[in-house]
Short mmCIF file of C-alpha atoms and ligand atoms in Angstrom, two decimals:
data_model
loop_
_atom_site.label_atom_id
_atom_site.label_comp_id
_atom_site.label_asym_id
_atom_site.label_seq_id
_atom_site.Cartn_x
_atom_site.Cartn_y
_atom_site.Cartn_z
CA MET Z 529 -37.55 33.91 13.29
CA ASN Z 530 -33.68 36.13 13.94
CA LEU Z 531 -31.50 34.16 17.38
CA LYS Z 532 -32.06 36.97 18.82
CA GLU Z 533 -36.06 36.20 18.80
CA LEU Z 534 -35.47 32.06 19.27
CA VAL Z 535 -33.92 33.25 22.55
CA GLY Z 536 -36.50 35.62 24.03
CA ILE Z 537 -39.34 33.14 23.30
CA GLU Z 538 -36.57 30.63 25.48
CA ALA Z 539 -36.21 32.03 28.09
CA ALA Z 540 -39.82 33.43 28.45
CA LYS Z 541 -40.81 29.54 29.38
CA PHE Z 542 -38.56 29.44 32.94
CA VAL Z 543 -40.74 31.86 34.25
CA LYS Z 544 -43.85 31.04 36.48
CA ASP Z 545 -46.71 32.64 37.70
CA GLY Z 546 -46.52 34.42 40.70
CA MET Z 547 -43.22 35.23 40.19
CA THR Z 548 -41.00 38.17 40.21
CA VAL Z 549 -38.86 39.28 36.70
CA GLY Z 550 -35.86 41.44 36.28
CA LEU Z 551 -36.21 42.85 32.78
CA GLY Z 552 -33.29 43.07 31.05
CA THR Z 553 -32.89 45.83 28.11
CA GLY Z 554 -31.47 45.39 24.54
CA SER Z 555 -32.24 44.35 21.07
CA THR Z 556 -31.88 40.47 22.87
CA ALA Z 557 -34.00 41.53 25.89
CA TYR Z 558 -36.98 43.49 23.56
CA TYR Z 559 -38.45 40.43 22.36
CA LEU Z 560 -37.97 38.45 25.33
CA VAL Z 561 -40.49 41.76 27.28
CA LYS Z 562 -42.86 40.91 24.08
CA GLU Z 563 -43.50 37.24 24.79
CA LEU Z 564 -43.36 37.99 28.32
CA GLY Z 565 -46.14 41.22 27.48
CA ARG Z 566 -47.91 38.23 25.07
CA ARG Z 567 -48.92 35.30 27.87
CA VAL Z 568 -49.85 38.34 30.73
CA ASN Z 569 -52.36 38.77 28.24
CA GLU Z 570 -53.29 35.75 26.39
CA GLU Z 571 -52.48 32.81 28.60
CA GLY Z 572 -53.29 34.95 32.01
CA LEU Z 573 -49.44 34.98 33.02
CA LYS Z 574 -49.21 36.64 36.33
CA ILE Z 575 -46.10 38.23 36.82
CA THR Z 576 -44.48 41.28 38.71
CA GLY Z 577 -42.00 42.55 36.38
CA VAL Z 578 -38.52 45.06 38.00
CA VAL Z 579 -37.39 47.07 34.83
CA THR Z 580 -33.66 47.56 33.79
CA SER Z 581 -34.81 50.65 32.33
CA SER Z 582 -36.55 53.58 31.26
CA LYS Z 583 -37.17 51.74 27.51
CA THR Z 584 -37.52 48.55 29.14
CA GLU Z 585 -40.38 50.80 30.91
CA GLU Z 586 -42.10 52.01 28.32
CA GLN Z 587 -42.15 48.59 26.18
CA ALA Z 588 -43.31 47.22 29.37
CA LYS Z 589 -46.27 48.84 29.96
CA GLU Z 590 -47.09 48.88 26.95
CA LEU Z 591 -48.31 45.48 26.71
CA GLY Z 592 -49.15 46.42 30.23
CA ILE Z 593 -46.84 44.20 32.63
CA PRO Z 594 -47.68 44.93 36.04
CA LEU Z 595 -44.41 46.42 37.78
CA LYS Z 596 -42.78 47.21 40.52
CA ALA Z 597 -39.64 49.32 41.37
CA ILE Z 598 -37.27 47.25 42.63
CA ASP Z 599 -36.64 49.34 45.62
CA GLU Z 600 -40.56 48.12 45.65
CA VAL Z 601 -38.77 44.27 46.82
CA ASP Z 602 -37.59 43.08 48.98
CA SER Z 603 -35.87 40.21 45.44
CA VAL Z 604 -35.99 39.80 42.41
CA ASP Z 605 -36.87 35.57 41.17
CA LEU Z 606 -35.69 35.59 37.97
CA THR Z 607 -33.91 38.13 36.25
CA ILE Z 608 -33.38 38.18 31.83
CA ASP Z 609 -30.80 40.02 30.42
CA GLY Z 610 -28.64 40.10 26.86
CA ALA Z 611 -25.35 40.74 27.39
CA ASP Z 612 -22.65 41.64 24.54
CA GLU Z 613 -19.79 38.71 25.63
CA ILE Z 614 -20.29 35.50 27.92
CA SER Z 615 -16.50 33.58 28.34
CA ALA Z 616 -16.10 30.62 28.70
CA ASP Z 617 -16.48 30.75 32.37
CA PHE Z 618 -19.22 32.15 31.97
CA GLN Z 619 -18.83 36.11 32.81
CA GLY Z 620 -19.40 38.69 31.43
CA ILE Z 621 -19.59 42.23 29.71
CA LYS Z 622 -22.51 43.89 29.84
CA GLY Z 623 -23.67 47.74 29.00
CA GLY Z 624 -23.65 47.96 25.08
CA GLY Z 625 -27.35 49.34 25.85
CA ALA Z 626 -25.77 52.15 28.71
CA ALA Z 627 -28.06 50.31 31.30
CA LEU Z 628 -24.86 48.28 32.81
CA LEU Z 629 -25.79 50.94 36.34
CA PHE Z 630 -29.25 49.25 36.62
CA GLU Z 631 -28.84 46.11 34.89
CA LYS Z 632 -26.25 45.05 37.32
CA VAL Z 633 -28.64 47.07 40.83
CA VAL Z 634 -31.07 44.20 39.65
CA ALA Z 635 -28.85 40.63 39.58
CA THR Z 636 -27.74 41.20 42.66
CA TYR Z 637 -31.13 41.25 44.07
CA SER Z 638 -31.82 38.54 42.31
CA LYS Z 639 -31.98 34.77 42.61
CA ASP Z 640 -31.43 33.64 39.56
CA CYS Z 641 -30.25 35.63 36.11
CA ILE Z 642 -29.93 33.90 33.19
CA TRP Z 643 -28.44 35.69 29.94
CA ILE Z 644 -29.57 35.48 26.60
CA VAL Z 645 -27.62 35.85 23.71
CA ASP Z 646 -26.88 35.34 19.66
CA GLU Z 647 -24.06 32.34 19.24
CA SER Z 648 -22.03 35.61 18.13
CA LYS Z 649 -21.05 36.88 21.93
CA MET Z 650 -19.72 33.55 23.31
CA VAL Z 651 -15.81 34.31 23.44
CA ASP Z 652 -12.92 32.52 25.15
CA LYS Z 653 -11.65 34.84 26.99
CA LEU Z 654 -14.13 39.16 27.58
CA GLY Z 655 -12.68 42.02 25.67
CA LYS Z 656 -12.91 42.53 21.82
CA PHE Z 657 -15.97 44.27 22.93
CA PRO Z 658 -15.10 47.37 25.02
CA LEU Z 659 -15.82 47.31 29.09
CA PRO Z 660 -18.09 50.37 29.90
CA VAL Z 661 -17.44 52.05 33.10
CA GLU Z 662 -20.30 54.19 34.68
CA VAL Z 663 -18.65 56.92 35.64
CA VAL Z 664 -20.19 60.15 37.91
CA PRO Z 665 -20.02 64.24 35.31
CA PHE Z 666 -17.74 65.21 38.04
CA GLY Z 667 -14.36 64.15 37.63
CA GLY Z 668 -15.45 61.95 35.14
CA HIS Z 669 -12.50 63.51 32.83
CA ASN Z 670 -10.04 62.83 35.88
CA LEU Z 671 -10.91 59.32 35.49
CA PHE Z 672 -10.83 59.31 31.45
CA ARG Z 673 -7.14 60.52 31.83
CA LEU Z 674 -6.49 57.93 34.35
CA PHE Z 675 -7.39 54.55 31.84
CA GLU Z 676 -5.74 56.89 28.52
CA ALA Z 677 -2.51 56.83 30.95
CA LYS Z 678 -3.19 53.18 31.98
CA GLY Z 679 -3.10 51.82 28.40
CA TYR Z 680 -6.90 50.83 28.84
CA ARG Z 681 -7.70 53.14 25.42
CA PRO Z 682 -10.64 54.73 26.80
CA THR Z 683 -13.88 56.33 23.89
CA TRP Z 684 -16.78 58.34 26.02
CA ARG Z 685 -19.41 57.47 24.82
CA LYS Z 686 -21.69 59.28 23.05
CA THR Z 687 -25.93 60.54 20.93
CA GLU Z 688 -26.02 60.44 18.09
CA ALA Z 689 -25.22 63.82 17.72
CA ASP Z 690 -22.41 63.89 19.20
CA GLU Z 691 -22.65 64.73 22.89
CA LEU Z 692 -21.82 62.74 26.00
CA LEU Z 693 -24.49 60.02 26.45
CA THR Z 694 -26.01 60.59 29.68
CA THR Z 695 -27.84 56.84 31.65
CA ASP Z 696 -30.42 56.69 32.87
CA GLY Z 697 -28.89 57.09 36.48
CA GLY Z 698 -27.19 60.50 35.10
CA HIS Z 699 -24.13 59.07 34.35
CA TYR Z 700 -21.26 59.28 32.02
CA ILE Z 701 -19.64 56.22 30.47
CA ILE Z 702 -16.85 56.05 28.99
CA ASP Z 703 -15.88 52.28 27.21
CA LEU Z 704 -12.54 50.80 28.24
CA HIS Z 705 -11.06 49.43 24.62
CA LEU Z 706 -8.89 46.31 26.23
CA GLU Z 707 -9.39 43.40 23.58
CA VAL Z 708 -8.49 40.86 25.61
CA ILE Z 709 -9.05 40.80 30.07
CA GLU Z 710 -6.51 38.65 30.89
CA ASP Z 711 -8.54 38.34 35.00
CA PRO Z 712 -12.20 39.68 34.78
CA ARG Z 713 -12.16 39.65 38.14
CA ALA Z 714 -9.03 41.77 39.40
CA LEU Z 715 -9.41 45.13 36.42
CA ALA Z 716 -13.16 44.30 38.79
CA LYS Z 717 -12.26 44.52 41.57
CA GLU Z 718 -9.57 47.01 39.97
CA LEU Z 719 -12.59 49.42 38.81
CA ASP Z 720 -14.29 49.22 41.89
CA ASP Z 721 -11.81 51.15 43.97
CA TYR Z 722 -11.92 53.69 41.58
CA VAL Z 723 -13.00 56.92 43.36
CA GLY Z 724 -16.63 58.42 40.31
CA VAL Z 725 -16.40 54.35 39.09
CA VAL Z 726 -20.10 54.47 39.59
CA GLU Z 727 -20.17 51.08 38.25
CA HIS Z 728 -18.47 48.68 35.93
CA GLY Z 729 -19.42 45.75 32.84
CA LEU Z 730 -17.98 43.73 34.59
CA PHE Z 731 -20.71 40.77 35.17
CA ILE Z 732 -19.04 38.29 37.36
CA ASP Z 733 -20.18 34.93 38.11
CA MET Z 734 -24.10 36.01 38.35
CA ILE Z 735 -25.78 33.90 35.88
CA SER Z 736 -27.18 30.27 37.05
CA ARG Z 737 -27.39 29.52 32.98
CA ALA Z 738 -27.17 31.41 29.55
CA ILE Z 739 -29.23 30.77 26.13
CA VAL Z 740 -27.88 30.80 22.67
CA GLY Z 741 -29.08 31.35 19.59
CA THR Z 742 -27.26 29.51 16.82
CA PRO Z 743 -29.23 27.77 13.50
CA GLU Z 744 -29.42 24.86 14.87
CA GLY Z 745 -32.56 26.63 18.25
CA PRO Z 746 -31.50 27.07 21.29
CA LYS Z 747 -28.59 25.59 23.31
CA ILE Z 748 -29.17 25.92 27.38
CA LEU Z 749 -26.36 25.74 28.76
CA GLU Z 750 -26.31 25.18 32.44
CA VAL Z 751 -23.98 26.88 34.49
CA PRO Z 752 -21.60 24.46 36.86
CA ALA Z 753 -21.61 25.50 40.55
CA LYS Z 754 -19.28 26.49 42.66
C1 5RP C 1464 -27.71 46.82 27.62
C2 5RP C 1464 -27.29 45.57 28.12
C3 5RP C 1464 -27.78 44.52 27.55
O1 5RP C 1464 -27.76 43.35 27.65
C4 5RP C 1464 -26.42 44.28 26.19
O2 5RP C 1464 -26.08 45.12 25.61
C5 5RP C 1464 -26.97 43.64 24.90
O3 5RP C 1464 -27.70 44.05 24.19
P1 5RP C 1464 -28.52 43.05 22.37
O4 5RP C 1464 -28.84 42.22 23.13
O5 5RP C 1464 -29.45 43.94 22.31
O6 5RP C 1464 -26.68 42.56 21.86
O7 5RP C 1464 -26.31 45.19 28.51
O8 5RP C 1464 -26.72 47.25 29.06
#
């Protein structure tokens, strides 16, 4: 069993009958959704899923997991999602799979969030992984130039056909190659303030625990209460 599968299955144990569950996106969340599908079908687990992307929606539908849209629920009991980096103080970068906007919306309406990662994603400080910034197409190239001028080393997220990638929300993604982010909270605030930025991949104070896959087994890291 690979480490992503290991943490996907471990995280599914936190899902109980009757819960509304936010279903993350990516190659790790894939295993969570697969395991929840198995429990729904084999154990009669009763849940309602809220998806964070069209990709996850497709998988959940194939597995027969009952779904509601985020706007059909007032809140989500628990969201389980992957992450691209988790720092020592449990802040994160997400959006490697281009689903950051919907992931952050679902996380925002969730009473509890868990990230599932393999141990390679645990870092001291965030920033080696390029930080995704989702922008509206109108004026997006101006934002790109602005990020260049600020020394943020932007690149456009492209498709395999070398076209600008369009997210599920109909936006573009600019990846910032920052190497290290000394103050994620301050950068998050700065990015929130740019007109035309819809969302960014800095997820601040979002989770209660991380489940980390290691060759010795899954490690459950509880985030200290603030
Ligand atoms: C998608 C995400 C993913 O959760 C993140 O990229 C991790 O993906 P993977 O589990 O495939 O490494 O944020 O937008």
